[in-house]
Amino acid sequence: MSSEKRLGFFTRLLDDASAADRYRFAAEQIVHAERHGFDSAWIAQHHFHRDEGGLPSPLPFLAFVAARTSRIRLGTGIIILPMEDPVRAAEDTVVVDLLSGGRLEVGLGTGATPESFLAFGIEKEQRTEVFAQKLAKLHEAWSGAALGHDENRLYPEAGTLPQRTWHATFSVAGAERIGKAGAGLMLSRTQPRPAENPQATLNEIQHPIVDAYLANLPKGVEPRIMASRSLFVADDRQEALRLAEIGLNRVLERFIASGHRIADRSLEGLISSLDTHVGAPEDVIASLAADTVIPRATDVVFQVHSVDPPHPQILRSIELTAEQVAPALGWKTSRPRPVAINA
């Protein structure tokens, strides 16, 4: 990491608790991350499936968090755009951006859970086409274009918000589209290995994605590349591994169902197969140092999934990440800096 990299915290709101406590814990974790100098905090959107993610409505949650923070940037990772009305998404993002003082980052994606699409009248196979249509409408609304009638134009205005969009992808083709759009590129913490190369590392999969993004980025547009990574750091290595064994085995079958090939089900094999960085600070620093995609990223965003330790251990992991892990990789704690606020 260079000193210019931004450090982020990400949560899918998967604490082993009620929905109300999940939201309370996540808010506390983001406030804690801000106190420890993190530059950004990101939340995921998931519909219906409790074990995949705990938040169907990310923008109301971010408005809640915005009132409890002052500096940390707040991002969606991601809004599942095919399942949204793009005009309403435009309105909601603008309102949250204003309430947060211009701190919103809008991550968008197609979604993946097949069953969820059916509730919105969409087949999973349509998601890329529907995403493109709704993305165009979203940007049309943000641009101030007439929406169905000449008197229907977005209020409040979007200001600089369209320049703060990010798109998620697993593929080179997706990265080409994201680059051409001039959006930020969101890389996953892990992803299934290709059938033709089941032993491929995450670095080998993601370098071509980064290459395609950079090759298609319009001239003059600064690259924005987010490397999301699974990280859990504890004071004691054995305690970190104990919790990792519980968490990774809990999600193992779900990862296999989504296409991951896991031949070695030992703890070491699971950590490797699911691209998890876990241990005491020195262990995690050494593990991250072998990640050759991170030096190419502008933003490095850490999440405790799929270890998913209890809330107090997540708070401690945030502290150790900021105090020991990230500085050892070149990150410097952020200082208040001007942000672009909607005109």
Tab-separated table of C-alpha atoms in Angstrom:
chain	number	residue	atom	x	y	z
A	1	MET	CA	0.000	0.000	0.000
A	2	SER	CA	1.184	3.503	-0.692
A	3	SER	CA	0.406	6.344	1.715
A	4	GLU	CA	-2.176	7.586	-0.783
A	5	LYS	CA	-4.336	4.471	-0.515
A	6	ARG	CA	-7.656	4.754	1.254
A	7	LEU	CA	-8.586	2.249	3.951
A	8	GLY	CA	-12.140	0.961	4.213
A	9	PHE	CA	-14.291	-1.224	6.445
A	10	PHE	CA	-17.030	-3.377	4.913
A	11	THR	CA	-19.929	-5.245	6.466
A	12	ARG	CA	-22.677	-7.507	5.150
A	13	LEU	CA	-24.378	-7.200	8.581
A	14	LEU	CA	-24.050	-10.882	9.409
A	15	ASP	CA	-23.651	-10.764	13.179
A	16	ASP	CA	-25.268	-13.735	14.933
A	17	ALA	CA	-28.062	-11.597	16.331
A	18	SER	CA	-31.527	-10.192	15.643
A	19	ALA	CA	-31.961	-7.758	12.772
A	20	ALA	CA	-32.200	-4.834	15.203
A	21	ASP	CA	-28.945	-5.844	16.895
A	22	ARG	CA	-27.274	-6.429	13.534
A	23	TYR	CA	-28.044	-2.830	12.596
A	24	ARG	CA	-26.902	-1.519	15.979
A	25	PHE	CA	-23.674	-3.503	15.838
A	26	ALA	CA	-22.907	-2.419	12.271
A	27	ALA	CA	-23.452	1.226	13.156
A	28	GLU	CA	-21.145	0.865	16.165
A	29	GLN	CA	-18.512	-0.801	13.987
A	30	ILE	CA	-18.606	2.045	11.450
A	31	VAL	CA	-18.382	4.687	14.185
A	32	HIS	CA	-15.441	2.734	15.634
A	33	ALA	CA	-13.777	2.618	12.219
A	34	GLU	CA	-14.126	6.388	11.880
A	35	ARG	CA	-12.572	6.923	15.317
A	36	HIS	CA	-9.596	4.849	14.228
A	37	GLY	CA	-9.021	6.792	11.027
A	38	PHE	CA	-10.629	4.575	8.384
A	39	ASP	CA	-11.392	6.533	5.236
A	40	SER	CA	-14.581	4.722	4.244
A	41	ALA	CA	-17.243	2.272	5.373
A	42	TRP	CA	-19.263	0.082	3.002
A	43	ILE	CA	-22.434	-1.964	3.429
A	44	ALA	CA	-24.001	-4.644	1.251
A	45	GLN	CA	-27.585	-5.081	0.101
A	46	HIS	CA	-29.255	-8.494	0.198
A	47	HIS	CA	-32.906	-9.456	-0.120
A	48	PHE	CA	-34.672	-12.249	1.775
A	49	HIS	CA	-31.741	-14.524	2.695
A	50	ARG	CA	-30.646	-13.893	6.284
A	51	ASP	CA	-27.429	-15.897	6.015
A	52	GLU	CA	-26.189	-14.024	2.947
A	53	GLY	CA	-26.659	-10.528	4.316
A	54	GLY	CA	-28.823	-8.685	6.758
A	55	LEU	CA	-29.795	-5.471	4.982
A	56	PRO	CA	-32.314	-5.076	2.130
A	57	SER	CA	-32.406	-1.251	2.373
A	58	PRO	CA	-28.880	0.208	2.502
A	59	LEU	CA	-29.695	3.889	1.934
A	60	PRO	CA	-31.932	4.367	5.017
A	61	PHE	CA	-29.232	2.641	7.062
A	62	LEU	CA	-26.522	4.950	5.690
A	63	ALA	CA	-28.671	7.986	6.504
A	64	PHE	CA	-28.839	6.673	10.085
A	65	VAL	CA	-25.058	6.212	10.185
A	66	ALA	CA	-24.425	9.612	8.590
A	67	ALA	CA	-26.055	11.271	11.592
A	68	ARG	CA	-23.617	9.460	13.903
A	69	THR	CA	-20.422	10.163	11.953
A	70	SER	CA	-18.770	13.261	10.552
A	71	ARG	CA	-15.857	12.336	8.311
A	72	ILE	CA	-15.868	8.724	7.110
A	73	ARG	CA	-17.144	8.208	3.579
A	74	LEU	CA	-20.197	5.939	3.342
A	75	GLY	CA	-20.592	3.492	0.479
A	76	THR	CA	-22.950	0.872	-0.901
A	77	GLY	CA	-21.240	-2.331	-1.853
A	78	ILE	CA	-23.527	-2.897	-3.665
A	79	ILE	CA	-26.995	-1.660	-4.548
A	80	ILE	CA	-28.517	-4.436	-6.685
A	81	LEU	CA	-29.714	-2.124	-9.449
A	82	PRO	CA	-31.846	-4.630	-11.444
A	83	MET	CA	-34.108	-4.898	-8.387
A	84	GLU	CA	-34.497	-1.122	-7.952
A	85	ASP	CA	-36.514	1.639	-9.578
A	86	PRO	CA	-33.713	3.809	-11.012
A	87	VAL	CA	-35.534	7.139	-10.558
A	88	ARG	CA	-36.222	6.357	-6.906
A	89	ALA	CA	-32.621	5.209	-6.519
A	90	ALA	CA	-31.492	8.558	-7.951
A	91	GLU	CA	-33.695	10.450	-5.499
A	92	ASP	CA	-32.684	8.393	-2.473
A	93	THR	CA	-28.956	8.580	-3.180
A	94	VAL	CA	-29.102	12.351	-3.596
A	95	VAL	CA	-30.964	12.812	-0.314
A	96	VAL	CA	-28.509	10.598	1.595
A	97	ASP	CA	-25.594	12.408	-0.023
A	98	LEU	CA	-26.924	15.746	1.181
A	99	LEU	CA	-27.661	14.434	4.682
A	100	SER	CA	-24.124	13.054	4.936
A	101	GLY	CA	-22.443	16.260	3.750
A	102	GLY	CA	-21.377	14.824	0.408
A	103	ARG	CA	-19.882	11.603	1.817
A	104	LEU	CA	-21.833	9.025	-0.215
A	105	GLU	CA	-20.119	6.568	-2.579
A	106	VAL	CA	-22.532	4.581	-4.774
A	107	GLY	CA	-21.506	1.019	-5.552
A	108	LEU	CA	-23.750	-0.770	-8.038
A	109	GLY	CA	-23.999	-4.323	-9.318
A	110	THR	CA	-26.167	-6.931	-10.984
A	111	GLY	CA	-26.730	-9.240	-8.011
A	112	ALA	CA	-26.233	-12.987	-7.914
A	113	THR	CA	-28.794	-14.910	-5.843
A	114	PRO	CA	-31.100	-16.585	-8.414
A	115	GLU	CA	-34.219	-16.793	-6.266
A	116	SER	CA	-34.171	-13.118	-5.275
A	117	PHE	CA	-34.706	-11.891	-8.830
A	118	LEU	CA	-38.052	-13.670	-9.070
A	119	ALA	CA	-39.623	-11.411	-6.449
A	120	PHE	CA	-38.908	-8.458	-8.735
A	121	GLY	CA	-40.213	-10.063	-11.929
A	122	ILE	CA	-36.748	-10.745	-13.343
A	123	GLU	CA	-34.925	-13.932	-14.308
A	124	LYS	CA	-31.285	-14.114	-13.267
A	125	GLU	CA	-30.264	-14.516	-16.916
A	126	GLN	CA	-31.703	-11.055	-17.640
A	127	ARG	CA	-29.718	-9.258	-14.951
A	128	THR	CA	-26.941	-7.834	-17.156
A	129	GLU	CA	-29.380	-6.415	-19.704
A	130	VAL	CA	-31.678	-5.010	-17.016
A	131	PHE	CA	-28.704	-3.535	-15.161
A	132	ALA	CA	-27.561	-1.665	-18.281
A	133	GLN	CA	-31.061	-0.269	-18.880
A	134	LYS	CA	-31.517	0.882	-15.311
A	135	LEU	CA	-27.995	2.282	-15.076
A	136	ALA	CA	-28.705	4.481	-18.107
A	137	LYS	CA	-31.949	5.684	-16.479
A	138	LEU	CA	-30.192	6.361	-13.178
A	139	HIS	CA	-27.588	8.552	-14.880
A	140	GLU	CA	-30.303	10.225	-16.938
A	141	ALA	CA	-32.075	11.182	-13.712
A	142	TRP	CA	-28.861	12.363	-12.062
A	143	SER	CA	-28.076	14.497	-15.135
A	144	GLY	CA	-31.219	16.580	-14.711
A	145	ALA	CA	-32.923	15.265	-17.853
A	146	ALA	CA	-36.712	15.370	-18.151
A	147	LEU	CA	-38.308	12.237	-16.705
A	148	GLY	CA	-41.550	11.474	-18.520
A	149	HIS	CA	-42.529	15.145	-18.629
A	150	ASP	CA	-40.532	18.327	-19.085
A	151	GLU	CA	-41.427	19.453	-15.562
A	152	ASN	CA	-40.157	16.222	-13.982
A	153	ARG	CA	-36.501	16.816	-13.196
A	154	LEU	CA	-34.548	15.480	-10.253
A	155	TYR	CA	-34.743	17.528	-7.084
A	156	PRO	CA	-32.491	17.913	-5.238
A	157	GLU	CA	-29.853	17.979	-7.976
A	158	ALA	CA	-27.189	15.298	-8.021
A	159	GLY	CA	-24.132	17.557	-8.101
A	160	THR	CA	-20.943	15.474	-8.168
A	161	LEU	CA	-22.624	12.218	-7.150
A	162	PRO	CA	-22.391	10.616	-10.644
A	163	GLN	CA	-18.593	10.856	-10.383
A	164	ARG	CA	-18.712	8.745	-7.220
A	165	THR	CA	-20.133	5.535	-8.667
A	166	TRP	CA	-18.492	2.123	-8.483
A	167	HIS	CA	-19.398	-1.119	-10.262
A	168	ALA	CA	-18.669	-4.665	-9.083
A	169	THR	CA	-17.566	-7.455	-11.404
A	170	PHE	CA	-16.011	-10.923	-11.439
A	171	SER	CA	-15.005	-10.770	-15.107
A	172	VAL	CA	-12.705	-9.173	-17.651
A	173	ALA	CA	-15.714	-8.273	-19.837
A	174	GLY	CA	-17.321	-6.526	-16.882
A	175	ALA	CA	-14.111	-4.615	-16.193
A	176	GLU	CA	-14.030	-3.415	-19.799
A	177	ARG	CA	-17.550	-1.990	-19.426
A	178	ILE	CA	-16.718	-0.368	-16.103
A	179	GLY	CA	-13.571	1.194	-17.510
A	180	LYS	CA	-15.406	2.615	-20.526
A	181	ALA	CA	-18.018	4.094	-18.169
A	182	GLY	CA	-15.313	5.815	-16.125
A	183	ALA	CA	-16.668	4.304	-12.905
A	184	GLY	CA	-14.717	2.817	-10.035
A	185	LEU	CA	-13.877	-0.914	-10.166
A	186	MET	CA	-14.899	-3.092	-7.200
A	187	LEU	CA	-12.974	-6.354	-6.835
A	188	SER	CA	-14.348	-9.186	-4.726
A	189	ARG	CA	-12.715	-10.587	-1.573
A	190	THR	CA	-12.867	-14.052	-3.165
A	191	GLN	CA	-14.386	-15.661	-6.226
A	192	PRO	CA	-14.748	-19.110	-7.781
A	193	ARG	CA	-11.770	-20.419	-9.724
A	194	PRO	CA	-12.247	-21.078	-13.438
A	195	ALA	CA	-12.910	-24.696	-14.382
A	196	GLU	CA	-9.890	-24.715	-16.693
A	197	ASN	CA	-7.587	-23.532	-13.885
A	198	PRO	CA	-8.972	-24.623	-10.496
A	199	GLN	CA	-5.630	-23.912	-8.786
A	200	ALA	CA	-5.552	-20.271	-9.861
A	201	THR	CA	-4.846	-17.731	-7.144
A	202	LEU	CA	-7.002	-14.676	-6.547
A	203	ASN	CA	-4.089	-12.574	-7.825
A	204	GLU	CA	-4.032	-14.508	-11.105
A	205	ILE	CA	-7.782	-14.015	-11.548
A	206	GLN	CA	-7.899	-10.331	-10.653
A	207	HIS	CA	-4.821	-8.935	-12.434
A	208	PRO	CA	-6.462	-9.405	-15.879
A	209	ILE	CA	-9.590	-7.698	-14.549
A	210	VAL	CA	-7.523	-4.702	-13.428
A	211	ASP	CA	-5.667	-4.691	-16.763
A	212	ALA	CA	-8.944	-4.608	-18.719
A	213	TYR	CA	-10.321	-1.807	-16.559
A	214	LEU	CA	-7.241	0.380	-16.972
A	215	ALA	CA	-7.027	-0.293	-20.721
A	216	ASN	CA	-10.596	0.940	-21.245
A	217	LEU	CA	-10.614	3.923	-18.901
A	218	PRO	CA	-11.176	7.187	-20.835
A	219	LYS	CA	-8.197	9.493	-21.106
A	220	GLY	CA	-8.015	11.908	-18.197
A	221	VAL	CA	-10.196	9.839	-15.858
A	222	GLU	CA	-8.384	8.860	-12.682
A	223	PRO	CA	-8.601	5.127	-11.918
A	224	ARG	CA	-10.471	4.027	-8.824
A	225	ILE	CA	-9.794	0.403	-7.940
A	226	MET	CA	-11.161	-1.145	-4.770
A	227	ALA	CA	-9.653	-4.394	-3.523
A	228	SER	CA	-11.999	-5.944	-0.970
A	229	ARG	CA	-10.326	-8.523	1.257
A	230	SER	CA	-11.389	-10.882	4.039
A	231	LEU	CA	-9.406	-10.018	7.143
A	232	PHE	CA	-9.729	-10.856	10.809
A	233	VAL	CA	-6.942	-9.880	13.166
A	234	ALA	CA	-6.781	-10.662	16.891
A	235	ASP	CA	-4.270	-10.192	19.670
A	236	ASP	CA	-3.759	-13.950	19.862
A	237	ARG	CA	-3.128	-16.070	16.766
A	238	GLN	CA	-4.696	-19.225	18.190
A	239	GLU	CA	-7.871	-17.388	19.155
A	240	ALA	CA	-8.101	-15.927	15.649
A	241	LEU	CA	-7.705	-19.400	14.121
A	242	ARG	CA	-10.266	-20.903	16.519
A	243	LEU	CA	-12.867	-18.362	15.428
A	244	ALA	CA	-11.867	-18.741	11.779
A	245	GLU	CA	-12.438	-22.502	11.934
A	246	ILE	CA	-15.948	-21.963	13.277
A	247	GLY	CA	-16.860	-19.255	10.782
A	248	LEU	CA	-15.368	-20.757	7.631
A	249	ASN	CA	-16.925	-24.161	8.248
A	250	ARG	CA	-20.278	-22.470	8.836
A	251	VAL	CA	-20.293	-21.010	5.299
A	252	LEU	CA	-18.431	-23.791	3.513
A	253	GLU	CA	-21.435	-25.455	1.858
A	254	ARG	CA	-22.777	-22.100	0.674
A	255	PHE	CA	-19.489	-21.299	-1.056
A	256	ILE	CA	-19.427	-24.724	-2.708
A	257	ALA	CA	-22.980	-24.187	-3.962
A	258	SER	CA	-21.902	-20.875	-5.506
A	259	GLY	CA	-19.155	-22.525	-7.547
A	260	HIS	CA	-16.098	-22.679	-5.293
A	261	ARG	CA	-14.048	-25.872	-5.548
A	262	ILE	CA	-12.597	-26.741	-2.147
A	263	ALA	CA	-10.531	-29.895	-2.203
A	264	ASP	CA	-8.798	-29.344	1.137
A	265	ARG	CA	-11.256	-28.886	3.995
A	266	SER	CA	-8.623	-28.471	6.689
A	267	LEU	CA	-8.523	-25.037	8.332
A	268	GLU	CA	-5.409	-24.160	6.341
A	269	GLY	CA	-7.129	-25.284	3.147
A	270	LEU	CA	-10.249	-23.238	3.874
A	271	ILE	CA	-8.207	-20.122	4.658
A	272	SER	CA	-6.386	-20.522	1.355
A	273	SER	CA	-9.385	-21.486	-0.775
A	274	LEU	CA	-11.547	-18.645	0.560
A	275	ASP	CA	-8.751	-16.051	0.382
A	276	THR	CA	-8.872	-15.195	4.078
A	277	HIS	CA	-6.220	-13.221	5.966
A	278	VAL	CA	-6.405	-14.214	9.617
A	279	GLY	CA	-4.217	-14.282	12.717
A	280	ALA	CA	-2.273	-11.927	14.938
A	281	PRO	CA	-1.088	-8.654	13.366
A	282	GLU	CA	2.232	-10.089	12.192
A	283	ASP	CA	0.464	-13.044	10.521
A	284	VAL	CA	-1.951	-10.817	8.653
A	285	ILE	CA	0.758	-8.365	7.601
A	286	ALA	CA	2.766	-11.223	6.076
A	287	SER	CA	-0.304	-12.669	4.363
A	288	LEU	CA	-1.339	-9.350	2.828
A	289	ALA	CA	2.204	-8.663	1.658
A	290	ALA	CA	1.841	-11.601	-0.741
A	291	ASP	CA	-1.246	-10.048	-2.343
A	292	THR	CA	0.039	-8.449	-5.545
A	293	VAL	CA	-3.304	-6.868	-6.478
A	294	ILE	CA	-3.335	-4.597	-3.423
A	295	PRO	CA	-0.448	-2.410	-4.704
A	296	ARG	CA	-2.555	-1.649	-7.792
A	297	ALA	CA	-5.609	-0.599	-5.781
A	298	THR	CA	-6.531	2.920	-4.770
A	299	ASP	CA	-8.849	1.640	-2.019
A	300	VAL	CA	-8.359	-1.413	0.179
A	301	VAL	CA	-11.494	-2.465	2.032
A	302	PHE	CA	-11.379	-5.090	4.773
A	303	GLN	CA	-14.256	-7.245	6.012
A	304	VAL	CA	-14.385	-9.892	8.731
A	305	HIS	CA	-16.518	-12.208	6.559
A	306	SER	CA	-16.471	-15.171	6.418
A	307	VAL	CA	-14.895	-15.580	9.850
A	308	ASP	CA	-17.737	-13.493	11.320
A	309	PRO	CA	-16.491	-13.350	14.914
A	310	PRO	CA	-18.596	-11.836	17.710
A	311	HIS	CA	-19.103	-8.071	17.814
A	312	PRO	CA	-16.420	-7.301	20.454
A	313	GLN	CA	-13.818	-9.169	18.396
A	314	ILE	CA	-14.840	-7.215	15.276
A	315	LEU	CA	-14.249	-3.961	17.148
A	316	ARG	CA	-10.824	-5.201	18.256
A	317	SER	CA	-9.990	-6.294	14.701
A	318	ILE	CA	-10.821	-2.777	13.493
A	319	GLU	CA	-8.452	-1.339	16.106
A	320	LEU	CA	-5.585	-3.698	15.266
A	321	THR	CA	-6.053	-3.160	11.548
A	322	ALA	CA	-5.762	0.603	11.947
A	323	GLU	CA	-3.027	0.573	14.568
A	324	GLN	CA	-0.728	-2.178	13.267
A	325	VAL	CA	-1.715	-3.886	10.021
A	326	ALA	CA	-2.479	-1.010	7.659
A	327	PRO	CA	0.430	1.208	8.821
A	328	ALA	CA	2.844	-1.670	8.253
A	329	LEU	CA	1.660	-1.754	4.642
A	330	GLY	CA	2.162	1.981	4.139
A	331	TRP	CA	-1.250	3.425	5.041
A	332	LYS	CA	-1.351	6.632	7.047
A	333	THR	CA	-4.354	7.490	9.161
A	334	SER	CA	-6.611	9.884	7.334
A	335	ARG	CA	-6.979	13.514	8.246
A	336	PRO	CA	-10.061	15.643	7.593
A	337	ARG	CA	-10.050	16.715	3.980
A	338	PRO	CA	-12.421	18.780	1.835
A	339	VAL	CA	-15.235	16.822	0.203
A	340	ALA	CA	-17.328	17.776	-2.791
A	341	ILE	CA	-20.836	18.606	-1.640
A	342	ASN	CA	-23.815	18.901	-3.957
A	343	ALA	CA	-24.370	22.369	-5.293
